[in-house]
Structures are given as C-alpha cells and as structure tokens.
PDB file of C-alpha atoms in Angstrom:
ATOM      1  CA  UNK A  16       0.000   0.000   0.000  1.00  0.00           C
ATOM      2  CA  UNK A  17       2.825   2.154   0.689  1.00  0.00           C
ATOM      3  CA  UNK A  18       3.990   1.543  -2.514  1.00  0.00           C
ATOM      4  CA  UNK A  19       0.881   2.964  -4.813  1.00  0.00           C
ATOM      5  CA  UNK A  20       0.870   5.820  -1.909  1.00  0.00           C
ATOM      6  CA  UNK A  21       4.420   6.902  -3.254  1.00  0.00           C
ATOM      7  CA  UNK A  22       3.919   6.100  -6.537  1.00  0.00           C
ATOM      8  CA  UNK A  23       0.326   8.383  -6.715  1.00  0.00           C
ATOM      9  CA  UNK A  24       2.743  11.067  -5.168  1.00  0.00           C
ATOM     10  CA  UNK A  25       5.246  10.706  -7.736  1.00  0.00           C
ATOM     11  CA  UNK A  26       2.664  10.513 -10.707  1.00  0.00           C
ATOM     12  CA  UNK A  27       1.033  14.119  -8.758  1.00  0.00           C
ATOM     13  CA  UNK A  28       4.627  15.411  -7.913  1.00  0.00           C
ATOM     14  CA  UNK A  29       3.177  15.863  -4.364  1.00  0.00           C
ATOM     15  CA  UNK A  30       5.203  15.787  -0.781  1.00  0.00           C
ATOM     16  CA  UNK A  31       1.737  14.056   1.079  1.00  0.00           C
ATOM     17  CA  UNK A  32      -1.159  11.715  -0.008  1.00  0.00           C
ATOM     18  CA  UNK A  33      -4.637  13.006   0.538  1.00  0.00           C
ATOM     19  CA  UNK A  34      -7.755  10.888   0.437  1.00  0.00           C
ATOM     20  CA  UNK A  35     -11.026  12.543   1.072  1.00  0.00           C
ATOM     21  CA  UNK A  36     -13.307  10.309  -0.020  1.00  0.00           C
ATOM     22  CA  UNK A  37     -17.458  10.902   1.866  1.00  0.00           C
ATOM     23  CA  UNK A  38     -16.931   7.345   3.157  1.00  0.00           C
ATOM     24  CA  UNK A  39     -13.171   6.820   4.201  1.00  0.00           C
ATOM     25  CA  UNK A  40     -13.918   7.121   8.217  1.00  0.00           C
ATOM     26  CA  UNK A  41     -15.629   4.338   7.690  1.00  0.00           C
ATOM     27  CA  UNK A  42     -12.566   2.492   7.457  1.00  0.00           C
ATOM     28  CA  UNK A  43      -9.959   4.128   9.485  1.00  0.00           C
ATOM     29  CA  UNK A  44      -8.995   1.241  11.705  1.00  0.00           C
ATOM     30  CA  UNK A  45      -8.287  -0.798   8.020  1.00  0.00           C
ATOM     31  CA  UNK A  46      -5.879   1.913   6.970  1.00  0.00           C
ATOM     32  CA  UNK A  47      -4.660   1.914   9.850  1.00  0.00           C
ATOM     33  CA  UNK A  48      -3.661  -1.597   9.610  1.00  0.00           C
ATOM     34  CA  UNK A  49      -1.932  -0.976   6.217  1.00  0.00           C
ATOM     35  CA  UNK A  50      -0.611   2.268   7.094  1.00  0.00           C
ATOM     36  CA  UNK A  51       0.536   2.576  10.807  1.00  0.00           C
ATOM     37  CA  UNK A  52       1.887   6.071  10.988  1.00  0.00           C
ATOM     38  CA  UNK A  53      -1.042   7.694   9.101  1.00  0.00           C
ATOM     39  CA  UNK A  54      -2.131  10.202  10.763  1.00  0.00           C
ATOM     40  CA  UNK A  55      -6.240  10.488  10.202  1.00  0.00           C
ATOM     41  CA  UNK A  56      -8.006  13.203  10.556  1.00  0.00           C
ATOM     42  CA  UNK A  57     -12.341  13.719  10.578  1.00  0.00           C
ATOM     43  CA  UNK A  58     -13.680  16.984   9.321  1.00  0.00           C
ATOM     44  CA  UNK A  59     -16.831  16.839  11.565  1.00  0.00           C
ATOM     45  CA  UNK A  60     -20.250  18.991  10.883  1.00  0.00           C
ATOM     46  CA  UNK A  61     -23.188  19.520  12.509  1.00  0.00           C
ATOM     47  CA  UNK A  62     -24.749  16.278  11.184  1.00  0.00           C
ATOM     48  CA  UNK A  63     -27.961  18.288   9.991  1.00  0.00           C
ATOM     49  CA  UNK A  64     -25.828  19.919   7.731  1.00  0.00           C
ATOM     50  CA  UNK A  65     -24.394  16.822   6.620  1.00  0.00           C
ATOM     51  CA  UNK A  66     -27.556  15.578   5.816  1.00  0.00           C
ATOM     52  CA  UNK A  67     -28.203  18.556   3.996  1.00  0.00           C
ATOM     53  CA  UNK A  68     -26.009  18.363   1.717  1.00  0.00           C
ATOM     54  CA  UNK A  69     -26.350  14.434   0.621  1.00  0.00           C
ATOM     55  CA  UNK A  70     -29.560  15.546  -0.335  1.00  0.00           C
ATOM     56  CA  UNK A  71     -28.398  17.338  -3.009  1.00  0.00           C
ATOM     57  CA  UNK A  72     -26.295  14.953  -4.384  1.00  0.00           C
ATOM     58  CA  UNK A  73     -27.661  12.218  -6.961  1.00  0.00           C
ATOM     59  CA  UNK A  74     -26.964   9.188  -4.654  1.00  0.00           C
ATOM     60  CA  UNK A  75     -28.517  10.291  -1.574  1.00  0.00           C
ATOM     61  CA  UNK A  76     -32.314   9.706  -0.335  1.00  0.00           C
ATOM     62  CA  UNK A  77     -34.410  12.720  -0.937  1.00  0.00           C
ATOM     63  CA  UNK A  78     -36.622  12.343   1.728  1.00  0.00           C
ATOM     64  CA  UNK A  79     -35.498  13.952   4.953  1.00  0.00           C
ATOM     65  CA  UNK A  80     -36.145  11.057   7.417  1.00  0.00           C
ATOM     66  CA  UNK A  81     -35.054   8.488   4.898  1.00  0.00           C
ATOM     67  CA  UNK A  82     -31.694  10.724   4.025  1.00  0.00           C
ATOM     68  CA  UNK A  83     -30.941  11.492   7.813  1.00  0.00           C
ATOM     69  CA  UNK A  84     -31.801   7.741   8.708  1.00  0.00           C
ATOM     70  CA  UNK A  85     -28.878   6.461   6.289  1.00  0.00           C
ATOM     71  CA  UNK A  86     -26.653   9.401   7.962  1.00  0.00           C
ATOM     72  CA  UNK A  87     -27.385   8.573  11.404  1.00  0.00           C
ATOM     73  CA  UNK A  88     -26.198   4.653  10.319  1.00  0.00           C
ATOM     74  CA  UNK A  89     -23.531   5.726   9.122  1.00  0.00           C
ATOM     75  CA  UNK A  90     -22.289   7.878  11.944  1.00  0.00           C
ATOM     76  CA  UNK A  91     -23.417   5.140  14.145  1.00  0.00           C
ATOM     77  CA  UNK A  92     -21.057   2.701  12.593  1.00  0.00           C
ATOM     78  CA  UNK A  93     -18.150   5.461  12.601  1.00  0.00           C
ATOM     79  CA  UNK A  94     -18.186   5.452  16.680  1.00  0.00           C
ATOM     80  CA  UNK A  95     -17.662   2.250  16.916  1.00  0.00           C
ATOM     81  CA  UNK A  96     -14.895   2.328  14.395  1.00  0.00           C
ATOM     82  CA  UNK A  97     -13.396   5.209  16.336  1.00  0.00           C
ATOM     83  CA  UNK A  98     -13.010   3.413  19.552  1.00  0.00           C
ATOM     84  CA  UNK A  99     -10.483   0.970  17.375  1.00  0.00           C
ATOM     85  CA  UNK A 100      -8.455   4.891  16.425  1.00  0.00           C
ATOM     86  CA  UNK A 101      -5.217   5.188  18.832  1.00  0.00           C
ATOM     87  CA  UNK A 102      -5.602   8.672  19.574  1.00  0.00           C
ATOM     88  CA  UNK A 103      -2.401   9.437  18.512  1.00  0.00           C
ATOM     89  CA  UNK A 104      -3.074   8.476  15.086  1.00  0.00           C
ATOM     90  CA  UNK A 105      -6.676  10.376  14.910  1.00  0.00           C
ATOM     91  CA  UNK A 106      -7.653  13.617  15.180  1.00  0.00           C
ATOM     92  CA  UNK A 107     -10.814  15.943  14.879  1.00  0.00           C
ATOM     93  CA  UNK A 108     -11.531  19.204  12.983  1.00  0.00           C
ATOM     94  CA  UNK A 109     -14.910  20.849  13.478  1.00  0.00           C
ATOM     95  CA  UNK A 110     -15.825  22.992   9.842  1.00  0.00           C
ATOM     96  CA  UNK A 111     -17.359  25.779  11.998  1.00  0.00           C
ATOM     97  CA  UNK A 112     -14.075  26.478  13.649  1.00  0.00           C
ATOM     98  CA  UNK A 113     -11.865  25.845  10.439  1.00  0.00           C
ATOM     99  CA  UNK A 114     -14.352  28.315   8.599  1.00  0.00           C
ATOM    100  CA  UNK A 115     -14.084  30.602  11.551  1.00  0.00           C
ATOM    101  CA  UNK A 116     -10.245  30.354  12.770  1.00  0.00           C
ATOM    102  CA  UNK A 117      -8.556  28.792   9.405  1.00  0.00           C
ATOM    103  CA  UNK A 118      -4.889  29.721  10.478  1.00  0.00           C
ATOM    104  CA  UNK A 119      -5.093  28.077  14.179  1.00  0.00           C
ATOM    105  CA  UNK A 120      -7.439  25.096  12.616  1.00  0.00           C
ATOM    106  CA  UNK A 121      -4.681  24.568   9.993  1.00  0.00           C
ATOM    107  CA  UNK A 122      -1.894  25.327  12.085  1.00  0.00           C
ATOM    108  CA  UNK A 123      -2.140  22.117  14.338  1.00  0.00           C
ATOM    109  CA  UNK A 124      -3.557  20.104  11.729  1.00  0.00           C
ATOM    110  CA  UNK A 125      -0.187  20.615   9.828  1.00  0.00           C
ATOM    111  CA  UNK A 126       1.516  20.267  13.193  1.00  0.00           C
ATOM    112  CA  UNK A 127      -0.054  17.074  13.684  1.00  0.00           C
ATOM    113  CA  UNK A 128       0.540  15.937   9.839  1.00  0.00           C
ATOM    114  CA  UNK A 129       4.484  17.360  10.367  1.00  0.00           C
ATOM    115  CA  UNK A 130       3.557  19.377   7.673  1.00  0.00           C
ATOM    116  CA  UNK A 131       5.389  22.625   7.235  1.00  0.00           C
ATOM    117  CA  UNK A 132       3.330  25.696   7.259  1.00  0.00           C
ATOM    118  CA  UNK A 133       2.756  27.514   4.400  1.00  0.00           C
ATOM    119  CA  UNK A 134       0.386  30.878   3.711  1.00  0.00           C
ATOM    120  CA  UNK A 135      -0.551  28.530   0.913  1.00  0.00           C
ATOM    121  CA  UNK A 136      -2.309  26.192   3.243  1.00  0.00           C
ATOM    122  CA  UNK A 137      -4.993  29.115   3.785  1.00  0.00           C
ATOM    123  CA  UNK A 138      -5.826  29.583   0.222  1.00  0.00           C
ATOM    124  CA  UNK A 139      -8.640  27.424  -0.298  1.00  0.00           C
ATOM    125  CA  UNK A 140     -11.973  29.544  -0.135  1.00  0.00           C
ATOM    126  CA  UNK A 141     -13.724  27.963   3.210  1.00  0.00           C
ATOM    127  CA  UNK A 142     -17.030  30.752   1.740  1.00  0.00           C
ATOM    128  CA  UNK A 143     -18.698  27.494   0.158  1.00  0.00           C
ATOM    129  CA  UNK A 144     -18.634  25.352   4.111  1.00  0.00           C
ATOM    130  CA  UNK A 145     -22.770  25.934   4.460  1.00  0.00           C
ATOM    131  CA  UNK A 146     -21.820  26.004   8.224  1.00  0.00           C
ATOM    132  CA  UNK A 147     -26.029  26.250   9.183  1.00  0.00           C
ATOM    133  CA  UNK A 148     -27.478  25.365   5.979  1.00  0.00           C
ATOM    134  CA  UNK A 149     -29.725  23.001   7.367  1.00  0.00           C
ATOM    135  CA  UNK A 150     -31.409  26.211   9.314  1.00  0.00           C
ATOM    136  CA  UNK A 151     -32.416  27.418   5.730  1.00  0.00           C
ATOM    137  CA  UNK A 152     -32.565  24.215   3.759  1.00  0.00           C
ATOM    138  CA  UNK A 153     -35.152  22.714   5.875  1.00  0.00           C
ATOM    139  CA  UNK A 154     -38.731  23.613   7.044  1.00  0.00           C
ATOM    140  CA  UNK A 155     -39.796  23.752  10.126  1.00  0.00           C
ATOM    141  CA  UNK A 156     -41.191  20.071   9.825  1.00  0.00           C
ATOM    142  CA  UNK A 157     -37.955  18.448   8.609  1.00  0.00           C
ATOM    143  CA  UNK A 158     -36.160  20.206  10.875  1.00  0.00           C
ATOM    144  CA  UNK A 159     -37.934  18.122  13.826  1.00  0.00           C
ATOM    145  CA  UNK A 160     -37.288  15.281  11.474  1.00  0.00           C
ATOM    146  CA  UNK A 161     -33.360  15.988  11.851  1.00  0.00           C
ATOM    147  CA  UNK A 162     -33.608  16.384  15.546  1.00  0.00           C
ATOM    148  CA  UNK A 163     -35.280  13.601  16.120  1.00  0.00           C
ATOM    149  CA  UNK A 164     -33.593  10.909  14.284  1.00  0.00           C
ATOM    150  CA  UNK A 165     -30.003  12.361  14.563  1.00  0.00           C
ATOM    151  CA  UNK A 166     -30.666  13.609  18.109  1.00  0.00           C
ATOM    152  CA  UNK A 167     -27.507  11.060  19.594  1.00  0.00           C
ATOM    153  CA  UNK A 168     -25.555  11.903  16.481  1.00  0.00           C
ATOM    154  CA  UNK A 169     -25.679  15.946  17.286  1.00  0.00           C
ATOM    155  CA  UNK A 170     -25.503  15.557  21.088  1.00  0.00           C
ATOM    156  CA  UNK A 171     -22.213  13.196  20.196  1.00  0.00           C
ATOM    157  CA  UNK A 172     -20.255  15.863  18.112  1.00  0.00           C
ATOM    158  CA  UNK A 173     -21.291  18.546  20.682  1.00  0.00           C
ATOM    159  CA  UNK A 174     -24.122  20.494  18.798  1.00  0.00           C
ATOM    160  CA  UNK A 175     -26.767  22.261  19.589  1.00  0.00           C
TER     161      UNK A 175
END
C-alpha cells in the first residue's frame, strides 16, 4: 500500500497523499492496519448539515427522514470504528471552527501531519462550508425530522 501511496505522489509530484473520499472514516482502523503512521483526521459537521447536503447529491435519499436515517447509520457505525483509532493516530476538525479560525485550525492540523506551514495552506476559499445550511434548507417540519432521528448523532459531536 505504501507503494501505490508513493507512486500516486510521484505521478502528482506531491510531498503528502490526501484521500477525502465521503466514506473513508468508515474504514480508518483498516488503513490503519496498512498504514501505521497515518495520521487520520475527521472533518466533523453539525450532522444536519451533513444531511443537507447528501440531499443534493444524486446518490442520496431525498426524503429527509429516509436521508438522515442512512446518515445517522452511518455515523453510528463510525463510533464504533473510532473506539479501534489510537488517539495518537486520529484527530478531529470541526468545519465551523476551520471556517471561523482557518490559520489556528490549519496550524495544528499541519503540526499534527508534520507538515510545514505555508500561507498557501490558507488559500482554499472555506465561503462554500454551508456552516447552518440546514437552518435554511429545511422547514420547520424536517427540521424536527433531523432532531429527532439524529438527536444522539448531534448531542455526540457537541451540537446544539
């Protein structure tokens, strides 16, 4: 695994591999287990948000309860594969404070990557986050909807 890591780099002519794939928490304890000095790290939302924006995508349920349903599965299985994370391999980034503090946020993310800093780390536009789209997104109704069913999730991640 190490080996197509390097090689991807080469092919980019990049210093660090970066996979952001919607579904790779899912499977940090695997990478982990190919990869033991990787160091992981979650972007975390407010999980309404999250929801709200699967629904816009093609491959998501369209129906709020059905849409947050899937999410709240798949968070569900994420905590458990968290508790198999050594914290020193893992860390957490909430969007809100990236979007809000994006020097600090980046700062010790790059610390914790023993990435250098750069200014050049700050010049992707954070505008586009929809930190609190779900307030707009959603009507009254579906926001209940979101409460209800992702009411662990959002008490979890430590929101409102």
């Amino acid at each position: 695994w190490n080996e197509v890591v390097n090689d991807i780099c080469r092919h980019q002519r990049a210093s660090y591999f970066v996979e952001d794939n919607t579904w790779n928490i899912l499977w940090f304890d695997k990478v982990l287990k190919l990869m033991p000095h990787a160091k992981l790290v979650h972007v975390v939302r407010d999980p309404r948000d999250v929801v709200a924006s699967y629904m816009k995508m093609r491959w998501s349920p369209n129906d709020t309860e059905q849409a947050a349903r899937w999410f709240e599965s798949i968070m569900r299985r994420w905590f458990k594969v968290k508790e198999a994370v050594p914290a020193a391999s893992y860390r957490e980034i909430r969007l809100h404070e990236l979007v809000d503090a994006p020097r600090e946020v980046i700062g010790k993310a790059a610390e914790f990557w023993g990435v250098p800093w750069s200014d050049a780390l700050l010049e992707e536009n954070l505008g586009r986050s929809h930190t609190g789209r779900w307030r707009k997104d959603f009507s009254v109704d579906q926001q209940r909807i979101l409460n209800r069913v992702l009411g662990e999730q959002i008490e979890k991640l430590g929101y409102e």
